[in-house]
Amino acid sequence: MKGGVLSQMRTMERPERYGLSLTDEGRYRLLVEAVTDYAIYMLDPDGYVTSWNAGARRSTGYERKEILGEHFSRFYTPEDRTRGLPVHTLEVAEKQDKCEEEGWRVRKDGTRFWAHAVCEPVHDHAGRLVGFAVITRDLTERRKAAEELKQSNEQFRILVQSVTDYAIYMLDPGGIISNWNAGAERLKGYRSDEIVGQHYSKFFTEEDREAGLPDRNLKIAARQGRFESEGWRIRKDGSRFWASVVVDPIRDETGKLLGFAKVTRDFTERRNTQQALEQAREALFQSQKLEAIGQLTGGVAHDFNNILAAILGSLELVRKRLPDDRQTSALVNNAILAAQRGATLTQRMLMFARRQKLHPERTDIPSLVRGMGGLMQRTLTSSVRIETRFPLTLPPVLVDPNQLESALLNLAINARDAMPGGGTIVIAAREESRPSLPDRTTPDHLVCLSVTDNGEGMDEETLERAVEPFFTTKGVGKGTGLGLSMVKGLADESNGRLVLKSKKGQGTTVELWLPVAHAEDELPKLADGTRDAATPPPPLTVLAVDDDNLVLMNVEAMLQDLGHNVYTASSAAEAMEVLHRGTHVDLIVSDQAMPHMTGIQLAELVKETWPDIAFVIATGYLELPTDVGDVVTLTKPYMESDLRRAIAAAIEGRRARAD
């Protein structure tokens, strides 16, 4: 402190050496006495106090008369006195011309304060040591504030380091990582010694680095005061996670940019949950849409099938009565085919909209495919070629053959649409025991029927959604998105599986796994109008019931053409009136969907009083109650031959009950 208070104190001791008068010495003595923030006092060469200012009295509590002549060691703590620190201080000051230190000092009342002390030797004009000048300042409050700041910083450091759900770290203005917390290590996989000093762009994907996102993010944070975003980031092991990122600039008091504080959180699970929720909402929406279409289609199909039933029945009867005119017969046959196509369309829509009642049979796949080869080739364009690859021996499968034909036709059309420039469709089959299928609950012995194209193929996202109802990649008006959904429904209801294999630009293979039919799977003769009875029944008295007069007239005409005596009723109540009049009836052919009472309800009511009456229920729907007893069902629209088989099956069932 040369030039400071100590120098001034030296001057007071040797004023003549510096050319000062006693008047000057008096002034400096007044100056020292006036200082209250510093304890300024003199010691003799042995360390005894020889002068004492007001600042010393204020900081230590000793009055001048109490402390003059006392050794200055009393200001030191007992521990420091034991260590010999007071003597050491004087020795250092004498040898080095100054001793400066900080430490605890003791007041008169025994309390301690943190002091900054400077001790300098004082010499006379001959250079002899005459004592020491000491200046002490109480820094207790400053030390307390520093300790609190240090403690606060340490607590903050511990807090940041203890956070494991967030990666919290600092960047310099250029994006270089300067520190690293435990959360960052857990989240990104890097230890602090591996990553500090590296550029933070290491965490970005290659695409984002090429797009310049790391630098852009820091510039936005510096310009706008904050940057926040979500995106893919890379861990040390190369895996990706979906990150929520916040970057805040750090500036000093002058506004100079010192760096950035960066907080990153792994939101992969939350993102997956949100996506799953969105998919569930979409699935619910599609399910509701499907249910609405199902309800609408059910009502429309009933009316449409009634119309088709009247058309088909009438055309068939007209064809039987036509003169031998080839041109007229061709026109009638064409009209019948058109009506049958309309019936098939209605059945497919019902199949999409609701579960269909399947009629599984032992089905030979090669024979079925060969039988529909002409239909498929006519449906496809001339630029598409069909190949079949079947082994020499292939066991039959248990499946509804009509629905399998529809499924194959759907798959062939999808394959054609995937090859706009033409190509080859391969239909193949193989037998396999215990196949490895996803989520397999199917039988151990199956046949795989596959349809393969060499078309555009599907990416992973499209492949995952391909069987969703209403999902389609075709243009507006070129696809309903129900084809694969229908095929999957057929596979599931047949106790099989549908497997899709595809890669973008490498074509698609659709595998339909179906259970092998065994001898015990041979179906007994069911009460179903689609199977022939052993012998045609004799002429019967039949009661026809339908609320649609067009259909009723058509049914009456077909029954009469088959040689039966026919009564008609336009409702279930009217049918009961006919029976209560005592009219003998062998068989009732009734519509299912009628107001006030359905066909099944009518059958149950009739059997309470007339249990020997056989029943055939005709329906335009694809579902009926599962418990219908020995009632024979007949799907609308139907031909006269279908009606004949249904009647035969019903009479045979009645005969079997009687036996």
XYZ file of C-alpha atoms in Angstrom, residues 33-524:
492
model
C -7.998 9.364 13.461
C -10.867 10.311 11.192
C -10.864 6.954 9.328
C -13.574 4.679 10.800
C -13.859 1.925 8.185
C -10.243 0.810 8.726
C -8.499 -0.150 11.936
C -5.140 1.691 11.725
C -2.671 1.230 14.555
C 1.028 0.980 15.326
C 3.016 -1.771 17.024
C 6.432 -1.643 18.567
C 9.043 -4.113 17.270
C 7.758 -6.769 19.704
C 4.132 -6.405 18.647
C 2.712 -4.229 21.404
C 0.118 -1.615 20.427
C 1.450 1.958 20.523
C -1.318 3.868 18.682
C -5.030 3.333 18.061
C -7.484 5.070 15.751
C -11.282 5.367 15.795
C -11.654 2.700 13.101
C -9.739 0.236 15.281
C -11.957 1.072 18.245
C -15.061 0.547 16.047
C -14.036 -2.787 14.535
C -12.561 -4.443 17.673
C -14.490 -2.770 20.496
C -11.381 -1.773 22.499
C -10.927 1.776 23.746
C -7.502 3.380 23.369
C -6.688 3.137 27.053
C -7.693 -0.524 27.137
C -5.478 -1.631 24.300
C -2.365 0.582 24.322
C 0.551 -1.441 25.634
C -1.232 -4.761 24.953
C 0.144 -7.326 22.509
C -1.658 -7.401 19.182
C -1.942 -11.226 19.321
C -5.077 -10.823 21.410
C -6.885 -10.002 18.146
C -6.090 -13.513 16.826
C -8.075 -16.660 17.503
C -6.698 -19.171 20.021
C -5.974 -21.580 17.181
C -3.918 -18.969 15.284
C -2.011 -17.997 18.484
C -1.207 -21.643 19.115
C 0.171 -21.903 15.582
C 2.296 -18.812 16.162
C 0.607 -16.795 13.447
C 1.073 -13.327 15.098
C 4.841 -13.777 15.387
C 4.993 -15.202 11.877
C 3.147 -12.147 10.544
C 5.739 -9.756 11.990
C 8.616 -11.866 10.747
C 7.235 -11.934 7.181
C 6.561 -8.170 7.252
C 10.147 -7.420 8.406
C 11.756 -9.738 5.874
C 9.537 -8.981 2.894
C 8.664 -5.384 3.795
C 4.986 -6.364 3.848
C 2.636 -9.091 5.048
C -0.922 -9.238 3.696
C -3.443 -11.844 4.808
C -7.107 -12.653 5.508
C -8.438 -14.561 8.470
C -10.574 -14.594 11.556
C -9.969 -11.959 14.213
C -11.512 -11.626 17.693
C -13.286 -8.591 19.124
C -13.312 -7.509 22.727
C -16.664 -9.227 23.296
C -15.279 -12.503 21.927
C -17.120 -12.400 18.626
C -15.200 -13.106 15.457
C -14.972 -11.124 12.238
C -13.266 -11.826 8.956
C -10.444 -9.363 8.474
C -8.184 -8.310 5.674
C -4.914 -7.185 7.302
C -1.758 -5.490 5.929
C 1.302 -5.200 8.118
C 4.372 -3.167 7.089
C 7.551 -2.456 9.003
C 8.412 1.132 10.123
C 12.102 2.274 10.232
C 13.765 5.415 11.580
C 16.096 7.664 9.564
C 18.948 5.341 10.343
C 17.045 2.364 8.969
C 16.453 0.738 12.358
C 13.145 -1.091 12.926
C 11.026 0.987 15.257
C 7.741 -0.918 14.862
C 4.975 -1.966 12.493
C 2.020 -0.237 10.877
C -1.142 -2.353 10.640
C -4.313 -1.701 8.683
C -7.245 -4.074 9.167
C -10.632 -4.021 7.483
C -13.736 -5.951 8.519
C -14.819 -8.032 5.461
C -17.290 -10.243 7.297
C -20.290 -9.102 5.290
C -18.451 -9.368 2.007
C -17.170 -12.821 2.912
C -20.671 -13.840 3.973
C -22.057 -12.646 0.657
C -19.296 -14.488 -1.194
C -19.950 -17.646 0.789
C -23.669 -17.354 0.114
C -22.981 -16.855 -3.571
C -20.625 -19.811 -3.569
C -23.165 -21.915 -1.714
C -25.903 -20.796 -4.086
C -23.746 -21.656 -7.091
C -22.910 -25.017 -5.586
C -26.554 -25.724 -4.839
C -27.458 -24.727 -8.378
C -24.697 -26.964 -9.727
C -25.933 -29.862 -7.592
C -29.495 -29.151 -8.703
C -28.552 -29.151 -12.385
C -26.407 -32.250 -11.989
C -29.164 -34.106 -10.122
C -31.710 -33.528 -12.913
C -31.807 -36.707 -14.997
C -34.975 -36.189 -17.048
C -33.542 -33.116 -18.795
C -30.290 -32.624 -20.650
C -29.027 -29.233 -19.391
C -25.772 -27.881 -20.732
C -24.038 -24.717 -21.898
C -22.728 -23.676 -25.306
C -20.246 -20.963 -26.163
C -21.328 -18.408 -28.802
C -20.089 -20.727 -31.563
C -22.072 -23.750 -30.344
C -19.216 -25.577 -28.567
C -20.344 -27.512 -25.476
C -18.793 -26.110 -22.269
C -20.481 -28.215 -19.551
C -22.662 -31.311 -19.227
C -25.125 -32.575 -16.637
C -26.157 -36.107 -15.605
C -29.432 -35.804 -17.517
C -27.513 -35.060 -20.703
C -25.331 -38.121 -20.129
C -28.368 -40.331 -19.540
C -30.320 -38.934 -22.472
C -27.572 -38.764 -25.089
C -25.144 -41.414 -23.861
C -21.993 -39.224 -23.780
C -19.852 -38.764 -20.671
C -18.741 -35.231 -19.888
C -15.118 -35.926 -20.896
C -16.329 -37.312 -24.249
C -18.494 -34.383 -25.311
C -17.278 -31.144 -23.673
C -15.413 -29.192 -26.327
C -17.410 -30.755 -29.187
C -19.910 -28.871 -31.359
C -23.507 -29.515 -30.426
C -24.436 -30.265 -34.058
C -23.207 -33.787 -33.290
C -26.707 -34.473 -31.870
C -28.524 -33.511 -35.090
C -29.479 -35.882 -37.893
C -27.464 -35.805 -41.090
C -30.410 -34.241 -42.929
C -30.736 -31.438 -40.342
C -26.995 -30.710 -40.418
C -27.063 -30.464 -44.200
C -30.020 -28.064 -43.907
C -27.978 -25.861 -41.521
C -30.382 -26.203 -38.583
C -27.772 -26.117 -35.747
C -26.454 -22.673 -36.714
C -29.915 -21.400 -37.630
C -31.291 -22.358 -34.208
C -28.568 -20.429 -32.370
C -29.044 -17.370 -34.572
C -32.788 -17.368 -33.873
C -32.157 -17.715 -30.120
C -29.654 -14.825 -30.167
C -31.954 -12.621 -32.263
C -35.306 -13.364 -30.642
C -34.183 -14.161 -27.091
C -35.367 -17.769 -27.219
C -35.631 -20.736 -29.559
C -37.958 -23.693 -29.017
C -38.642 -26.661 -31.273
C -39.152 -30.418 -31.517
C -37.373 -32.835 -33.795
C -35.240 -35.960 -34.137
C -31.887 -36.054 -32.320
C -29.120 -38.683 -32.320
C -27.674 -40.526 -29.308
C -24.110 -41.761 -29.000
C -25.167 -45.262 -30.117
C -26.766 -43.826 -33.287
C -30.375 -44.327 -32.181
C -32.886 -41.545 -32.645
C -35.186 -39.918 -30.123
C -37.831 -37.209 -30.459
C -36.547 -34.174 -28.561
C -38.158 -31.033 -27.168
C -35.445 -28.340 -27.283
C -35.233 -24.893 -25.672
C -32.232 -22.588 -26.303
C -31.787 -19.327 -24.341
C -28.972 -16.809 -24.936
C -26.747 -15.790 -21.998
C -25.520 -12.168 -21.917
C -23.471 -10.050 -19.524
C -24.491 -6.696 -18.046
C -23.498 -4.902 -21.238
C -25.548 -7.206 -23.438
C -22.557 -9.066 -24.854
C -23.405 -12.653 -25.881
C -21.526 -15.111 -23.644
C -23.138 -18.307 -24.907
C -26.351 -20.316 -24.733
C -28.202 -22.406 -22.166
C -29.733 -25.482 -23.783
C -32.384 -27.754 -22.308
C -33.410 -30.958 -24.093
C -36.073 -33.477 -23.102
C -36.877 -36.867 -24.594
C -40.485 -36.717 -25.852
C -40.344 -39.964 -27.847
C -42.812 -41.755 -25.587
C -45.171 -38.770 -25.519
C -44.990 -38.484 -29.309
C -45.716 -42.205 -29.698
C -48.641 -41.869 -27.284
C -50.009 -38.895 -29.213
C -49.668 -40.759 -32.503
C -51.383 -43.819 -31.001
C -54.188 -41.577 -29.730
C -54.564 -39.966 -33.138
C -54.620 -43.395 -34.783
C -57.205 -44.567 -32.252
C -59.332 -41.509 -32.978
C -58.997 -42.130 -36.690
C -59.850 -45.804 -36.198
C -62.895 -44.804 -34.126
C -63.956 -42.370 -36.823
C -63.548 -45.047 -39.498
C -65.394 -47.547 -37.320
C -68.266 -45.117 -36.855
C -68.268 -44.406 -40.577
C -68.250 -48.122 -41.302
C -71.118 -48.680 -38.875
C -73.112 -45.870 -40.495
C -72.487 -47.328 -43.942
C -73.437 -50.753 -42.632
C -76.754 -49.472 -41.311
C -77.438 -47.573 -44.522
C -76.366 -50.481 -46.726
C -78.482 -52.945 -44.785
C -81.652 -51.011 -45.468
C -80.774 -50.248 -49.068
C -79.701 -53.843 -49.727
C -83.024 -55.202 -48.534
C -84.965 -53.042 -50.971
C -82.417 -53.534 -53.745
C -82.401 -57.287 -53.272
C -86.202 -57.343 -53.336
C -86.097 -55.548 -56.671
C -83.426 -57.919 -58.000
C -85.398 -60.915 -56.731
C -88.470 -59.799 -58.678
C -86.374 -59.096 -61.778
C -84.436 -62.372 -61.655
C -87.475 -64.496 -60.889
C -89.566 -62.869 -63.583
C -86.782 -63.105 -66.182
C -86.250 -66.765 -65.407
C -89.945 -67.533 -65.815
C -90.076 -65.469 -68.998
C -87.076 -67.362 -70.387
C -88.844 -70.682 -69.818
C -91.892 -69.468 -71.706
C -90.085 -67.813 -74.623
C -90.384 -69.282 -78.091
C -87.220 -70.668 -79.626
C -85.787 -67.279 -80.573
C -82.017 -67.138 -80.209
C -81.766 -63.330 -80.241
C -84.522 -62.846 -77.652
C -83.049 -65.576 -75.441
C -79.650 -63.888 -75.599
C -81.163 -60.590 -74.472
C -82.992 -62.258 -71.582
C -79.838 -64.128 -70.553
C -77.900 -60.880 -70.654
C -80.506 -59.221 -68.411
C -80.271 -62.140 -65.965
C -76.472 -61.854 -65.858
C -76.744 -58.117 -65.209
C -79.186 -58.695 -62.359
C -76.907 -61.365 -60.889
C -73.977 -58.942 -61.087
C -76.057 -56.402 -59.177
C -76.802 -59.068 -56.561
C -73.091 -59.831 -56.243
C -72.313 -56.128 -55.807
C -74.899 -55.831 -53.049
C -73.505 -58.885 -51.252
C -69.998 -57.445 -51.390
C -71.130 -54.149 -49.924
C -72.848 -56.024 -47.127
C -69.719 -58.056 -46.599
C -67.691 -54.825 -46.174
C -70.244 -53.300 -43.850
C -70.989 -56.236 -41.539
C -69.925 -59.786 -40.806
C -71.108 -62.253 -43.340
C -72.483 -65.673 -42.659
C -69.959 -67.920 -44.384
C -70.623 -71.388 -45.785
C -67.263 -73.178 -45.505
C -66.782 -76.194 -47.757
C -63.966 -78.502 -48.769
C -62.513 -76.459 -51.601
C -59.856 -77.453 -54.092
C -57.853 -74.294 -54.746
C -56.357 -75.233 -58.160
C -59.795 -76.175 -59.496
C -61.335 -72.971 -58.128
C -58.615 -70.781 -59.680
C -58.859 -72.558 -63.037
C -62.635 -72.181 -62.970
C -62.424 -68.404 -62.574
C -59.444 -67.934 -64.910
C -61.606 -66.659 -67.756
C -63.386 -64.180 -65.489
C -60.113 -62.793 -64.138
C -58.542 -62.456 -67.561
C -61.597 -60.583 -68.850
C -61.487 -58.306 -65.801
C -57.787 -57.493 -66.237
C -56.224 -55.652 -69.163
C -54.534 -57.452 -72.041
C -51.141 -56.164 -70.823
C -51.445 -58.216 -67.622
C -50.549 -61.904 -67.758
C -51.686 -64.469 -65.171
C -49.456 -67.376 -64.141
C -50.485 -70.186 -61.790
C -48.006 -72.250 -59.806
C -49.516 -75.146 -57.910
C -47.870 -78.339 -56.655
C -48.980 -81.677 -58.085
C -50.809 -82.495 -54.866
C -52.467 -79.952 -52.620
C -54.986 -80.753 -49.889
C -58.392 -79.055 -49.973
C -59.043 -76.127 -47.653
C -62.044 -75.309 -45.508
C -63.412 -72.011 -46.840
C -66.450 -70.428 -48.410
C -65.651 -70.886 -52.135
C -67.827 -68.001 -53.283
C -66.102 -65.574 -50.946
C -62.680 -66.955 -51.853
C -63.464 -66.238 -55.527
C -64.412 -62.663 -54.619
C -61.213 -62.279 -52.576
C -59.029 -63.570 -55.415
C -60.722 -61.261 -57.890
C -60.119 -58.297 -55.542
C -56.447 -59.189 -55.170
C -56.032 -59.588 -58.932
C -57.591 -56.150 -59.538
C -55.301 -54.587 -56.914
C -52.298 -56.230 -58.591
C -53.426 -54.926 -61.991
C -53.765 -51.375 -60.638
C -50.228 -51.619 -59.167
C -48.860 -52.346 -62.672
C -50.166 -49.492 -64.857
C -47.690 -50.458 -67.562
C -48.638 -54.127 -67.464
C -46.872 -57.107 -65.925
C -47.348 -60.572 -64.523
C -49.600 -61.761 -61.707
C -48.534 -65.052 -60.142
C -51.165 -67.069 -58.258
C -49.488 -69.841 -56.269
C -50.217 -72.191 -53.403
C -48.205 -74.357 -51.040
C -48.875 -76.605 -48.093
C -47.115 -75.933 -44.813
C -47.197 -77.384 -41.304
C -46.711 -75.109 -38.310
C -45.959 -71.955 -40.299
C -44.391 -68.973 -38.534
C -47.124 -66.367 -38.698
C -47.460 -63.121 -36.710
C -49.884 -63.446 -33.771
C -50.639 -66.953 -34.931
C -53.662 -68.671 -33.371
C -54.418 -70.624 -36.539
C -54.334 -74.414 -36.974
C -50.978 -76.111 -37.480
C -51.771 -77.441 -40.962
C -52.466 -74.738 -43.545
C -52.339 -73.916 -47.224
C -50.854 -70.596 -48.328
C -52.612 -69.094 -51.364
C -50.571 -66.149 -52.650
C -51.044 -63.448 -55.283
C -47.806 -61.730 -56.378
C -47.284 -58.782 -58.718
C -44.162 -57.007 -59.951
C -45.702 -53.565 -59.630
C -44.993 -50.394 -57.676
C -44.986 -51.962 -54.211
C -45.675 -50.185 -50.913
C -43.488 -48.354 -48.408
C -43.554 -49.322 -44.727
C -46.156 -46.718 -43.735
C -48.552 -47.745 -46.514
C -48.001 -51.437 -45.758
C -48.960 -50.914 -42.116
C -52.253 -49.260 -43.080
C -53.104 -51.332 -46.151
C -55.841 -53.412 -44.480
C -57.509 -50.471 -42.727
C -61.098 -49.943 -43.911
C -61.347 -47.063 -46.421
C -57.565 -46.633 -46.686
C -56.550 -46.486 -50.338
C -53.676 -45.112 -52.407
C -55.767 -45.055 -55.571
C -57.235 -41.900 -57.048
C -60.727 -40.603 -56.380
C -63.310 -42.948 -57.826
C -60.759 -45.716 -58.429
C -60.933 -47.543 -55.125
C -63.024 -47.797 -51.962
C -60.256 -48.988 -49.641
C -62.376 -52.009 -48.704
C -60.835 -54.770 -50.845
C -58.016 -55.886 -48.534
C -60.243 -55.305 -45.519
C -62.753 -57.782 -46.987
C -59.988 -60.325 -47.719
C -58.659 -60.003 -44.159
C -62.176 -60.512 -42.800
C -62.523 -63.698 -44.867
C -59.157 -64.978 -43.588
C -59.977 -64.222 -39.953
C -63.447 -65.772 -40.093
C -62.008 -68.838 -41.827
C -59.560 -69.330 -38.919
C -56.685 -68.301 -41.159
C -54.416 -65.292 -41.611
C -53.696 -62.555 -44.146
C -50.020 -61.614 -44.579
C -48.774 -58.715 -46.745
C -45.205 -58.498 -48.057
C -44.105 -55.511 -50.095
C -41.253 -53.074 -50.729
C -41.336 -49.856 -52.658
C -40.508 -50.571 -56.289
C -40.279 -54.348 -55.736
C -43.880 -55.489 -56.024
C -46.328 -56.985 -53.528
C -47.221 -60.473 -52.334
C -50.516 -61.113 -50.550
C -50.655 -64.437 -48.695
C -53.999 -65.898 -47.677
C -53.405 -68.715 -45.185
C -56.335 -71.134 -44.929
C -56.813 -74.261 -42.780
C -56.607 -77.643 -44.463
C -59.941 -79.493 -44.620
C -59.901 -82.929 -43.004
C -62.374 -85.795 -43.206
C -64.023 -84.705 -39.958
C -64.565 -81.281 -41.512
C -67.011 -82.756 -44.052
C -70.142 -80.765 -43.425
C -73.403 -82.561 -42.618
